[in-house]
Amino acid sequence: LDPRVSATATLAVANLAMHKSSADLFLSMQVLPKLLKLASQDNEEVAGAALQALTVLVAAATESRQPVGEADMLKCLVPHMNGHKLALKLAATTCLTMLIGSEASREIVRNSNIFSTLVACARSEDANVAAQTLQVLTIMCRDHDFRQQMATAESGAVLDLVCRLIASPEPSLRKATAQLVLACGDDRTLSHALCERGALSALKISADSTTHPCAMTATALNKLVHHDMVAKYSMLGELSPHQLVKGVFYDFGRLRIGEPFPSLKELTLAPINAHRPVLLVNTTARPAQRQRSTLSGEIKTSQKKKPVLSVVEEAPAAQGHGGSAAGATGDEWRPELDDDLLHLCETAQAIAEEHANEPMAVSAELAKLVSGRMGGPVPLGDLATFSVELATNELKQRLKSNVIPIGMVRLGLYYHRALLLRVLLDHVGVPSTLVRGDYGRAYNVVHVDGKQHVVDVMHAPGQHHLLRNGVGILRKPHNFFDCIC
């Protein structure tokens, strides 16, 4: 047939197939093999029309769970995706998007070794091709094995590309990239890999942009830090009650815009500097302590003690980036252990048992414990002269690191004290929120009987202040305690 006639007839099939009854009729007539032949022709007009018809019919077949011959489809689509004709590349990628709607189809696609083709298409200078390919990757991320493939070193190019495209001025690319990040955010390994490549900074810039606003990037940012408490506290400045600070956690302050997320190992081995210290929480017991605990019939350190107070939902250890090294053996690097913190946790447990079912009393006593540990009460007017730099520098020099275990801190400001109090509150089961303020401030908010109270751990340790309008006020530039005095 004349190519123009073939193209016109094929477009008619595509348009008619938009109606379900017509699509079912075409499928019953075994039209797909004929369309595949047309789609493989050199004539761009005919091939484009055939790919359009295939896209519509494949979508209908997937919806009705009819076989579409995925292997044959891929043999037709991949050459176009690898080709140089943008219209056919886009049409083939769009058809692939419809093809992978079922789990069985995704498995066939995953096993067909087209990952390099997808990477190349995602790098396309054509925004439509790149965005459509990102949509394919997003759907494929429903497959666990494909997510593992995405996280491997040789596939890191995709994650690097994602970090770059988040800041694209093209709206379709930003939206498609944010959707892919949302899909990756369900996988702890992928989310960590994205964070390490600078995705958090890129998402934050995009979410705050007034020039290229994209609401979905803010959603993607929240999703990405969902599994990573270190990243969440650094980027969003808040840890809610169900996110228990235990295991390995570290606070290095706010992530600077444009910088990749630093691992705990990188921070530990970095040269000593004059910046604020990185505070390390490590509730991991020494092996000998765990063994004694097991032999004596006590609860293993790795298990959660029954809360003396309100029941808090169990959460995975807050390892964050590099925290997994806590379980390292042999000569592998591991975070500094903190026997002082473990002793403080034991003291906190005793306080909780003494004031059973009195969460306000427990939080007050723990605040006094933390304050006494870190220099005692400091009047508001004396804050400017309460210096911790000398003590901090001595600790850094002794440890030969910028990372300081929180249990070793003997002089502390707001952010030192608030983090330690949060660890102890979590240990005994008192629900609280840790909120980062400006200028090195941080606050503890305990949740009791449906009300929120800010616990003073700095000026009048143990005093509670009812918070009437949510924690947002704690993020303001001013000092919360200035406002209540």
Short mmCIF file of C-alpha atoms in Angstrom, two decimals:
data_model
loop_
_atom_site.label_atom_id
_atom_site.label_comp_id
_atom_site.label_asym_id
_atom_site.label_seq_id
_atom_site.Cartn_x
_atom_site.Cartn_y
_atom_site.Cartn_z
CA LEU A 1 0.00 0.00 0.00
CA ASP A 2 0.91 3.62 -0.44
CA PRO A 3 2.64 4.70 2.82
CA ARG A 4 0.23 7.60 3.14
CA VAL A 5 -2.73 5.22 2.92
CA SER A 6 -1.17 2.90 5.51
CA ALA A 7 -0.51 5.81 7.86
CA THR A 8 -4.04 7.15 7.46
CA ALA A 9 -5.64 3.75 8.01
CA THR A 10 -3.46 3.08 11.04
CA LEU A 11 -4.36 6.44 12.58
CA ALA A 12 -8.01 5.53 12.06
CA VAL A 13 -7.39 2.34 14.06
CA ALA A 14 -5.78 4.42 16.82
CA ASN A 15 -8.73 6.79 16.98
CA LEU A 16 -11.36 4.04 16.87
CA ALA A 17 -9.52 2.06 19.55
CA MET A 18 -10.05 4.93 21.97
CA HIS A 19 -13.45 3.34 22.58
CA LYS A 20 -13.26 0.16 24.63
CA SER A 21 -15.64 -1.86 22.48
CA SER A 22 -13.66 -1.05 19.34
CA ALA A 23 -10.36 -1.79 21.08
CA ASP A 24 -11.63 -5.20 22.20
CA LEU A 25 -12.76 -5.90 18.65
CA PHE A 26 -9.37 -5.00 17.19
CA LEU A 27 -7.61 -7.16 19.77
CA SER A 28 -9.86 -10.11 18.94
CA MET A 29 -8.95 -9.63 15.26
CA GLN A 30 -5.24 -10.09 16.12
CA VAL A 31 -4.33 -6.61 14.93
CA LEU A 32 -1.26 -6.24 17.17
CA PRO A 33 1.14 -8.37 15.03
CA LYS A 34 0.18 -6.36 11.94
CA LEU A 35 0.76 -3.08 13.77
CA LEU A 36 4.15 -4.33 14.94
CA LYS A 37 5.19 -4.90 11.34
CA LEU A 38 4.03 -1.42 10.38
CA ALA A 39 5.82 0.09 13.39
CA SER A 40 9.07 -1.51 12.23
CA GLN A 41 8.98 0.12 8.80
CA ASP A 42 11.46 2.78 7.79
CA ASN A 43 8.75 5.22 6.82
CA GLU A 44 8.48 7.59 9.78
CA GLU A 45 4.85 8.51 9.13
CA VAL A 46 3.72 4.88 8.99
CA ALA A 47 5.81 3.81 11.97
CA GLY A 48 4.58 6.76 14.04
CA ALA A 49 0.94 6.00 13.29
CA ALA A 50 1.46 2.32 14.13
CA LEU A 51 3.14 3.17 17.44
CA GLN A 52 0.22 5.45 18.30
CA ALA A 53 -2.26 2.65 17.56
CA LEU A 54 -0.16 0.18 19.55
CA THR A 55 -0.12 2.52 22.53
CA VAL A 56 -3.92 2.71 22.62
CA LEU A 57 -4.43 -1.02 22.12
CA VAL A 58 -1.76 -2.04 24.62
CA ALA A 59 -3.42 0.18 27.23
CA ALA A 60 -6.76 -1.50 26.49
CA ALA A 61 -5.22 -4.98 26.58
CA THR A 62 -3.45 -4.28 29.90
CA GLU A 63 -6.69 -3.01 31.42
CA SER A 64 -8.53 -6.16 30.34
CA ARG A 65 -5.53 -8.35 31.19
CA GLN A 66 -5.13 -9.70 27.69
CA PRO A 67 -1.73 -10.93 26.43
CA VAL A 68 0.11 -8.47 24.22
CA GLY A 69 3.33 -10.37 23.41
CA GLU A 70 5.71 -8.21 25.43
CA ALA A 71 8.87 -9.75 23.96
CA ASP A 72 7.80 -8.96 20.40
CA MET A 73 6.72 -5.49 21.47
CA LEU A 74 10.13 -4.78 22.94
CA LYS A 75 11.87 -5.94 19.77
CA CYS A 76 9.87 -3.27 17.97
CA LEU A 77 10.12 -0.46 20.54
CA VAL A 78 13.77 -0.62 21.59
CA PRO A 79 15.24 0.18 18.14
CA HIS A 80 13.10 3.32 17.97
CA MET A 81 14.14 4.29 21.52
CA ASN A 82 17.78 3.88 20.48
CA GLY A 83 17.22 5.74 17.21
CA HIS A 84 17.67 9.40 16.35
CA LYS A 85 14.14 10.28 15.23
CA LEU A 86 12.67 12.15 18.19
CA ALA A 87 9.04 11.65 17.17
CA LEU A 88 9.46 7.86 16.99
CA LYS A 89 11.58 7.82 20.17
CA LEU A 90 8.79 9.61 22.04
CA ALA A 91 6.08 7.39 20.54
CA ALA A 92 7.98 4.21 21.44
CA THR A 93 8.63 5.40 25.00
CA THR A 94 4.96 6.31 25.41
CA CYS A 95 3.96 2.86 24.19
CA LEU A 96 6.38 1.28 26.68
CA THR A 97 4.70 3.26 29.44
CA MET A 98 1.43 1.51 28.60
CA LEU A 99 3.13 -1.87 28.23
CA ILE A 100 4.48 -2.02 31.80
CA GLY A 101 1.13 -1.59 33.51
CA SER A 102 1.10 -5.19 34.79
CA GLU A 103 3.54 -6.91 37.11
CA ALA A 104 4.20 -9.68 34.58
CA SER A 105 5.03 -7.14 31.88
CA ARG A 106 7.42 -5.29 34.17
CA GLU A 107 9.24 -8.53 34.91
CA ILE A 108 9.69 -9.21 31.19
CA VAL A 109 10.94 -5.67 30.61
CA ARG A 110 13.33 -5.88 33.56
CA ASN A 111 14.81 -9.12 32.24
CA SER A 112 15.23 -7.72 28.73
CA ASN A 113 18.34 -5.66 29.57
CA ILE A 114 17.03 -2.34 28.29
CA PHE A 115 18.28 -0.34 31.27
CA SER A 116 21.00 1.36 29.22
CA THR A 117 18.36 2.33 26.65
CA LEU A 118 16.22 3.93 29.35
CA VAL A 119 19.22 5.83 30.70
CA ALA A 120 20.02 7.17 27.25
CA CYS A 121 16.42 8.28 26.69
CA ALA A 122 16.28 9.95 30.10
CA ARG A 123 19.33 11.97 29.07
CA SER A 124 17.65 13.13 25.86
CA GLU A 125 17.82 16.84 25.14
CA ASP A 126 14.16 16.64 24.16
CA ALA A 127 12.19 17.39 27.34
CA ASN A 128 9.19 15.31 26.23
CA VAL A 129 11.30 12.20 25.61
CA ALA A 130 13.16 12.64 28.90
CA ALA A 131 9.95 13.21 30.89
CA GLN A 132 8.25 10.17 29.32
CA THR A 133 11.28 8.00 30.12
CA LEU A 134 11.23 9.20 33.72
CA GLN A 135 7.61 8.08 33.85
CA VAL A 136 8.69 4.63 32.61
CA LEU A 137 11.33 4.47 35.36
CA THR A 138 8.74 5.56 37.93
CA ILE A 139 6.39 2.72 36.98
CA MET A 140 9.25 0.21 36.82
CA CYS A 141 10.21 1.18 40.38
CA ARG A 142 7.17 -0.75 41.55
CA ASP A 143 9.33 -3.80 40.86
CA HIS A 144 11.68 -4.64 43.75
CA ASP A 145 14.39 -6.15 41.58
CA PHE A 146 14.36 -3.13 39.27
CA ARG A 147 14.83 -0.85 42.30
CA GLN A 148 17.88 -2.91 43.23
CA GLN A 149 19.16 -2.46 39.69
CA MET A 150 18.63 1.29 40.02
CA ALA A 151 20.70 1.36 43.21
CA THR A 152 23.76 -0.42 41.83
CA ALA A 153 26.95 1.52 41.17
CA GLU A 154 26.74 1.16 37.39
CA SER A 155 23.25 2.59 37.49
CA GLY A 156 24.29 5.59 39.54
CA ALA A 157 24.13 7.69 36.39
CA VAL A 158 20.34 7.62 36.63
CA LEU A 159 20.38 8.90 40.20
CA ASP A 160 22.88 11.62 39.27
CA LEU A 161 20.61 12.59 36.39
CA VAL A 162 17.62 12.74 38.72
CA CYS A 163 19.44 15.20 40.96
CA ARG A 164 20.22 17.38 37.96
CA LEU A 165 16.72 17.30 36.45
CA ILE A 166 15.04 18.27 39.73
CA ALA A 167 16.24 21.81 39.08
CA SER A 168 15.25 21.83 35.40
CA PRO A 169 13.43 24.98 34.21
CA GLU A 170 11.13 22.69 32.21
CA PRO A 171 7.92 22.08 34.25
CA SER A 172 7.25 18.63 32.74
CA LEU A 173 10.75 17.46 33.66
CA ARG A 174 10.55 18.75 37.23
CA LYS A 175 7.19 17.06 37.75
CA ALA A 176 8.33 13.77 36.19
CA THR A 177 11.52 13.81 38.25
CA ALA A 178 9.62 14.51 41.46
CA GLN A 179 7.32 11.57 40.69
CA LEU A 180 10.36 9.31 40.25
CA VAL A 181 11.80 10.51 43.56
CA LEU A 182 8.47 9.71 45.21
CA ALA A 183 8.72 6.16 43.82
CA CYS A 184 12.34 5.84 44.97
CA GLY A 185 11.45 7.19 48.40
CA ASP A 186 9.70 3.93 49.27
CA ASP A 187 13.05 2.14 49.03
CA ARG A 188 15.52 2.84 51.85
CA THR A 189 18.59 2.03 49.73
CA LEU A 190 17.50 4.23 46.83
CA SER A 191 16.49 7.11 49.07
CA HIS A 192 19.90 7.04 50.79
CA ALA A 193 21.68 6.88 47.44
CA LEU A 194 19.74 9.93 46.22
CA CYS A 195 20.52 11.84 49.41
CA GLU A 196 24.22 11.11 49.04
CA ARG A 197 24.15 12.49 45.50
CA GLY A 198 22.67 15.82 46.55
CA ALA A 199 18.97 15.21 45.89
CA LEU A 200 17.94 16.83 49.18
CA SER A 201 19.54 20.14 48.33
CA ALA A 202 18.16 20.06 44.81
CA LEU A 203 14.65 19.30 46.04
CA LYS A 204 14.84 22.00 48.70
CA ILE A 205 15.90 24.61 46.12
CA SER A 206 13.13 23.53 43.77
CA ALA A 207 10.50 23.43 46.52
CA ASP A 208 11.41 26.96 47.65
CA SER A 209 11.72 28.36 44.11
CA THR A 210 9.47 31.24 43.14
CA THR A 211 10.79 31.31 39.57
CA HIS A 212 10.03 27.65 38.80
CA PRO A 213 7.49 26.55 41.45
CA CYS A 214 6.60 22.86 41.61
CA ALA A 215 4.47 21.73 44.55
CA MET A 216 5.33 18.08 43.96
CA THR A 217 9.00 18.65 44.79
CA ALA A 218 8.03 19.52 48.37
CA THR A 219 6.09 16.25 48.57
CA ALA A 220 9.08 14.40 47.11
CA LEU A 221 11.39 16.00 49.68
CA ASN A 222 9.20 14.80 52.56
CA LYS A 223 9.03 11.35 51.03
CA LEU A 224 12.78 11.12 50.57
CA VAL A 225 13.56 11.89 54.20
CA HIS A 226 10.82 9.60 55.51
CA HIS A 227 13.24 6.70 56.06
CA ASP A 228 16.14 8.89 57.15
CA MET A 229 15.79 10.72 60.44
CA VAL A 230 19.20 12.35 60.11
CA ALA A 231 18.21 13.87 56.77
CA LYS A 232 14.77 14.82 58.02
CA TYR A 233 16.09 16.70 61.03
CA SER A 234 18.75 18.42 58.96
CA MET A 235 16.42 19.48 56.14
CA LEU A 236 13.04 19.90 57.84
CA GLY A 237 14.15 20.67 61.39
CA GLU A 238 11.68 18.40 63.17
CA LEU A 239 11.44 14.85 64.52
CA SER A 240 7.94 13.71 65.44
CA PRO A 241 7.12 11.41 68.40
CA HIS A 242 6.95 8.16 66.41
CA GLN A 243 10.51 8.62 65.09
CA LEU A 244 12.56 7.29 67.96
CA VAL A 245 16.12 8.60 68.31
CA LYS A 246 18.02 5.43 69.10
CA GLY A 247 20.66 3.24 67.56
CA VAL A 248 22.96 5.57 65.58
CA PHE A 249 21.90 9.15 64.83
CA TYR A 250 23.84 12.35 64.22
CA ASP A 251 23.09 16.05 64.05
CA PHE A 252 25.45 18.18 61.96
CA GLY A 253 23.11 21.16 61.63
CA ARG A 254 21.33 22.34 58.51
CA LEU A 255 22.50 20.99 55.17
CA ARG A 256 24.02 23.81 53.15
CA ILE A 257 22.31 24.42 49.83
CA GLY A 258 24.14 22.77 46.96
CA GLU A 259 26.12 20.33 49.10
CA PRO A 260 25.67 16.52 49.04
CA PHE A 261 24.49 14.85 52.21
CA PRO A 262 27.53 13.86 54.31
CA SER A 263 27.81 10.39 55.77
CA LEU A 264 28.77 9.89 59.39
CA LYS A 265 32.04 8.29 58.31
CA GLU A 266 32.92 11.32 56.15
CA LEU A 267 32.18 13.70 59.01
CA THR A 268 34.16 11.60 61.47
CA LEU A 269 37.27 11.34 59.31
CA ALA A 270 37.22 14.95 58.09
CA PRO A 271 39.95 17.33 59.37
CA ILE A 272 39.09 19.13 62.61
CA ASN A 273 37.51 22.52 61.94
CA ALA A 274 36.16 25.48 63.88
CA HIS A 275 32.52 24.81 63.01
CA ARG A 276 29.91 23.57 65.46
CA PRO A 277 30.46 19.91 66.42
CA VAL A 278 28.59 17.02 64.92
CA LEU A 279 26.62 15.46 67.76
CA LEU A 280 26.56 11.68 67.71
CA VAL A 281 23.90 9.55 69.37
CA ASN A 282 24.95 5.92 69.69
CA THR A 283 22.90 3.75 72.02
CA THR A 284 24.67 0.62 70.78
CA ALA A 285 26.10 -1.33 73.72
CA ARG A 286 29.55 -2.90 73.65
CA PRO A 287 29.54 -6.61 72.66
CA ALA A 288 30.58 -7.69 76.16
CA GLN A 289 27.65 -5.77 77.67
CA ARG A 290 25.20 -7.38 75.25
CA GLN A 291 26.58 -10.82 76.07
CA ARG A 292 26.27 -10.28 79.83
CA SER A 293 22.73 -9.03 79.34
CA THR A 294 21.80 -12.14 77.40
CA LEU A 295 23.42 -14.59 79.83
CA SER A 296 21.72 -12.99 82.82
CA GLY A 297 18.31 -13.40 81.21
CA GLU A 298 17.76 -9.68 80.83
CA ILE A 299 16.29 -8.04 77.74
CA LYS A 300 18.81 -7.84 74.88
CA THR A 301 20.11 -4.38 74.13
CA SER A 302 18.78 -4.57 70.58
CA GLN A 303 15.24 -5.08 71.85
CA LYS A 304 12.93 -2.30 72.96
CA LYS A 305 12.19 -2.06 76.66
CA LYS A 306 8.56 -1.88 77.63
CA PRO A 307 7.77 1.82 78.10
CA VAL A 308 7.08 2.84 81.66
CA LEU A 309 4.76 5.56 80.38
CA SER A 310 2.82 6.13 77.17
CA VAL A 311 3.27 3.45 74.55
CA VAL A 312 5.29 4.77 71.62
CA GLU A 313 5.17 2.94 68.28
CA GLU A 314 8.34 0.97 67.59
CA ALA A 315 10.55 2.49 64.92
CA PRO A 316 13.69 1.20 63.19
CA ALA A 317 17.02 2.34 64.52
CA ALA A 318 17.84 5.83 63.31
CA GLN A 319 20.97 4.90 61.47
CA GLY A 320 20.95 7.52 58.73
CA HIS A 321 23.87 7.86 56.33
CA GLY A 322 26.82 5.81 57.47
CA GLY A 323 25.07 4.57 60.60
CA SER A 324 24.97 1.04 59.30
CA ALA A 325 28.66 0.83 60.11
CA ALA A 326 27.66 0.37 63.73
CA GLY A 327 27.40 -3.31 63.01
CA ALA A 328 30.73 -3.54 61.28
CA THR A 329 33.22 -6.18 62.27
CA GLY A 330 36.95 -6.63 61.87
CA ASP A 331 38.87 -3.61 60.66
CA GLU A 332 35.85 -1.80 59.19
CA TRP A 333 35.09 1.70 60.38
CA ARG A 334 32.44 2.09 63.04
CA PRO A 335 31.00 5.04 65.00
CA GLU A 336 32.34 5.93 68.42
CA LEU A 337 30.58 4.07 71.23
CA ASP A 338 29.07 6.13 74.05
CA ASP A 339 29.13 4.44 77.46
CA ASP A 340 28.22 7.76 79.12
CA LEU A 341 24.98 7.90 77.17
CA LEU A 342 24.12 4.33 78.12
CA HIS A 343 24.58 5.21 81.79
CA LEU A 344 22.34 8.25 81.35
CA CYS A 345 19.69 6.01 79.78
CA GLU A 346 19.84 3.75 82.83
CA THR A 347 19.40 6.76 85.10
CA ALA A 348 16.47 7.94 82.98
CA GLN A 349 14.84 4.53 83.27
CA ALA A 350 15.12 4.68 87.06
CA ILE A 351 13.52 8.14 87.08
CA ALA A 352 10.67 6.89 84.89
CA GLU A 353 10.05 3.96 87.20
CA GLU A 354 10.00 6.26 90.21
CA HIS A 355 7.39 8.48 88.54
CA ALA A 356 5.39 5.82 86.75
CA ASN A 357 2.42 7.15 84.77
CA GLU A 358 3.49 10.75 85.42
CA PRO A 359 4.95 11.90 82.09
CA MET A 360 5.11 15.56 83.09
CA ALA A 361 7.10 14.72 86.21
CA VAL A 362 9.38 12.41 84.27
CA SER A 363 10.11 15.01 81.58
CA ALA A 364 10.78 17.62 84.28
CA GLU A 365 13.25 15.38 86.09
CA LEU A 366 14.98 14.40 82.88
CA ALA A 367 15.31 18.07 81.90
CA LYS A 368 17.00 18.72 85.25
CA LEU A 369 19.28 15.72 84.69
CA VAL A 370 20.33 17.02 81.26
CA SER A 371 20.80 20.57 82.50
CA GLY A 372 22.94 19.45 85.40
CA ARG A 373 24.98 17.36 83.01
CA MET A 374 25.62 20.25 80.63
CA GLY A 375 26.44 23.23 82.80
CA GLY A 376 23.29 23.87 84.80
CA PRO A 377 20.68 26.63 84.42
CA VAL A 378 21.72 29.67 82.40
CA PRO A 379 19.75 32.92 82.88
CA LEU A 380 18.59 34.49 79.63
CA GLY A 381 20.71 37.54 80.28
CA ASP A 382 23.85 35.41 80.68
CA LEU A 383 23.56 33.49 77.41
CA ALA A 384 26.10 35.72 75.66
CA THR A 385 28.77 34.89 78.25
CA PHE A 386 27.97 31.17 78.52
CA SER A 387 30.64 29.86 76.17
CA VAL A 388 31.07 26.22 75.22
CA GLU A 389 33.71 26.67 72.50
CA LEU A 390 36.73 25.87 74.67
CA ALA A 391 35.21 22.68 76.06
CA THR A 392 34.05 21.68 72.57
CA ASN A 393 37.48 22.22 71.05
CA GLU A 394 39.12 20.19 73.79
CA LEU A 395 36.77 17.30 73.06
CA LYS A 396 37.48 17.56 69.33
CA GLN A 397 41.22 17.46 69.94
CA ARG A 398 40.93 14.54 72.33
CA LEU A 399 38.77 12.54 69.91
CA LYS A 400 40.68 13.82 66.85
CA SER A 401 37.34 14.38 65.17
CA ASN A 402 34.55 16.92 64.70
CA VAL A 403 32.08 14.23 65.78
CA ILE A 404 31.39 14.19 69.52
CA PRO A 405 29.26 11.55 71.31
CA ILE A 406 26.42 13.39 73.05
CA GLY A 407 27.11 11.60 76.34
CA MET A 408 30.58 13.19 76.53
CA VAL A 409 29.31 16.78 76.34
CA ARG A 410 29.65 18.58 79.69
CA LEU A 411 28.84 22.12 78.57
CA GLY A 412 25.92 22.49 76.23
CA LEU A 413 23.64 25.04 74.63
CA TYR A 414 20.09 24.60 73.37
CA TYR A 415 20.86 22.15 70.57
CA HIS A 416 23.12 19.96 72.75
CA ARG A 417 20.61 19.74 75.58
CA ALA A 418 17.52 19.31 73.42
CA LEU A 419 19.03 16.35 71.55
CA LEU A 420 20.11 14.57 74.74
CA LEU A 421 16.71 15.17 76.35
CA ARG A 422 14.98 13.77 73.27
CA VAL A 423 17.09 10.59 73.44
CA LEU A 424 16.19 10.09 77.11
CA LEU A 425 12.50 10.84 76.56
CA ASP A 426 12.42 8.26 73.77
CA HIS A 427 14.22 5.75 75.96
CA VAL A 428 11.54 5.88 78.67
CA GLY A 429 8.57 6.23 76.32
CA VAL A 430 7.48 9.85 76.76
CA PRO A 431 6.21 11.10 73.36
CA SER A 432 7.92 14.31 72.27
CA THR A 433 8.81 16.37 69.22
CA LEU A 434 12.29 17.78 68.65
CA VAL A 435 12.20 21.11 66.81
CA ARG A 436 15.18 23.00 65.43
CA GLY A 437 15.01 26.78 65.79
CA ASP A 438 17.30 29.49 64.48
CA TYR A 439 20.73 30.51 65.80
CA GLY A 440 21.61 27.14 67.34
CA ARG A 441 18.38 26.80 69.28
CA ALA A 442 16.35 23.61 69.58
CA TYR A 443 13.29 22.76 71.67
CA ASN A 444 11.61 19.71 73.20
CA VAL A 445 7.83 19.52 73.02
CA VAL A 446 6.22 16.77 75.12
CA HIS A 447 2.76 15.45 74.24
CA VAL A 448 0.60 14.74 77.27
CA ASP A 449 -3.21 14.30 77.33
CA GLY A 450 -3.59 15.83 73.89
CA LYS A 451 -1.65 18.97 74.81
CA GLN A 452 1.83 20.15 73.83
CA HIS A 453 4.30 21.57 76.35
CA VAL A 454 7.75 23.05 75.71
CA VAL A 455 10.16 21.68 78.30
CA ASP A 456 12.77 24.18 79.48
CA VAL A 457 16.16 22.50 79.68
CA MET A 458 18.23 25.70 79.56
CA HIS A 459 16.97 28.47 81.85
CA ALA A 460 14.54 26.98 84.39
CA PRO A 461 15.12 23.25 83.86
CA GLY A 462 11.99 21.16 84.22
CA GLN A 463 9.53 23.99 83.75
CA HIS A 464 6.77 23.36 81.20
CA HIS A 465 5.18 25.95 78.92
CA LEU A 466 1.87 25.17 77.24
CA LEU A 467 2.11 25.51 73.45
CA ARG A 468 -1.22 26.69 72.12
CA ASN A 469 -0.61 27.24 68.41
CA GLY A 470 1.61 24.37 67.33
CA VAL A 471 5.37 24.04 66.95
CA GLY A 472 5.61 26.55 64.11
CA ILE A 473 6.35 29.36 66.55
CA LEU A 474 9.53 27.54 67.62
CA ARG A 475 10.99 27.98 64.14
CA LYS A 476 10.75 31.78 64.28
CA PRO A 477 13.99 33.80 64.46
CA HIS A 478 13.29 34.95 67.99
CA ASN A 479 13.96 32.91 71.13
CA PHE A 480 10.78 31.25 72.42
CA PHE A 481 11.84 31.85 76.01
CA ASP A 482 12.24 35.58 75.34
CA CYS A 483 8.55 35.69 74.44
CA ILE A 484 7.29 34.04 77.61
CA CYS A 485 9.40 35.99 80.08
#
